[in-house]
């Protein structure tokens, strides 16, 4: 059974850092593109960034460029979202998703349950 489990969310002060993890089970994560999405209160879910199976990063949101990075550890079947210099507007539920193929242009196939990130002083 394909499963994605996010962890690492919580409360962080503006300007701080947080690393989210997305642990996959039921499939080999390194064969697929994996993306991070987020949904703020009252807003639609938006794509943040994606990493292809060849480790190419695609940013969907300009506001996180230079602050967020995505990486994968295939041995642990886990993808990470490193969030630096966080801002209050980064507050959202963050979801990881496995695409149906190796590229970030593929359709999303599976979603995690989400992890809450709150940026506040």
Short mmCIF file of C-alpha atoms in Angstrom, two decimals, residues 2-7 20-27 29 34 36 76-80 96 112-113:
data_model
loop_
_atom_site.label_atom_id
_atom_site.label_comp_id
_atom_site.label_asym_id
_atom_site.label_seq_id
_atom_site.Cartn_x
_atom_site.Cartn_y
_atom_site.Cartn_z
CA UNK A 2 1.39 3.37 -1.02
CA UNK A 3 1.74 5.70 1.92
CA UNK A 4 3.35 9.09 2.52
CA UNK A 5 3.81 10.38 6.05
CA UNK A 6 4.92 13.94 6.75
CA UNK A 7 6.58 15.02 9.97
CA UNK A 20 9.92 18.69 7.08
CA UNK A 21 10.23 15.01 6.24
CA UNK A 22 8.13 12.89 3.92
CA UNK A 23 8.62 9.17 4.51
CA UNK A 24 7.35 6.86 1.81
CA UNK A 25 6.32 3.24 2.07
CA UNK A 26 4.87 0.77 -0.38
CA UNK A 27 6.95 2.01 -3.29
CA UNK A 29 10.52 6.83 -3.85
CA UNK A 34 7.99 14.14 -5.20
CA UNK A 36 5.59 19.69 -1.51
CA UNK A 76 15.74 6.17 3.76
CA UNK A 77 12.98 6.48 1.17
CA UNK A 78 12.44 10.02 2.43
CA UNK A 79 12.19 13.48 0.92
CA UNK A 80 12.92 16.60 2.92
CA UNK A 96 3.98 15.92 0.26
CA UNK A 112 0.29 12.53 2.55
CA UNK A 113 -1.93 13.59 5.43
#
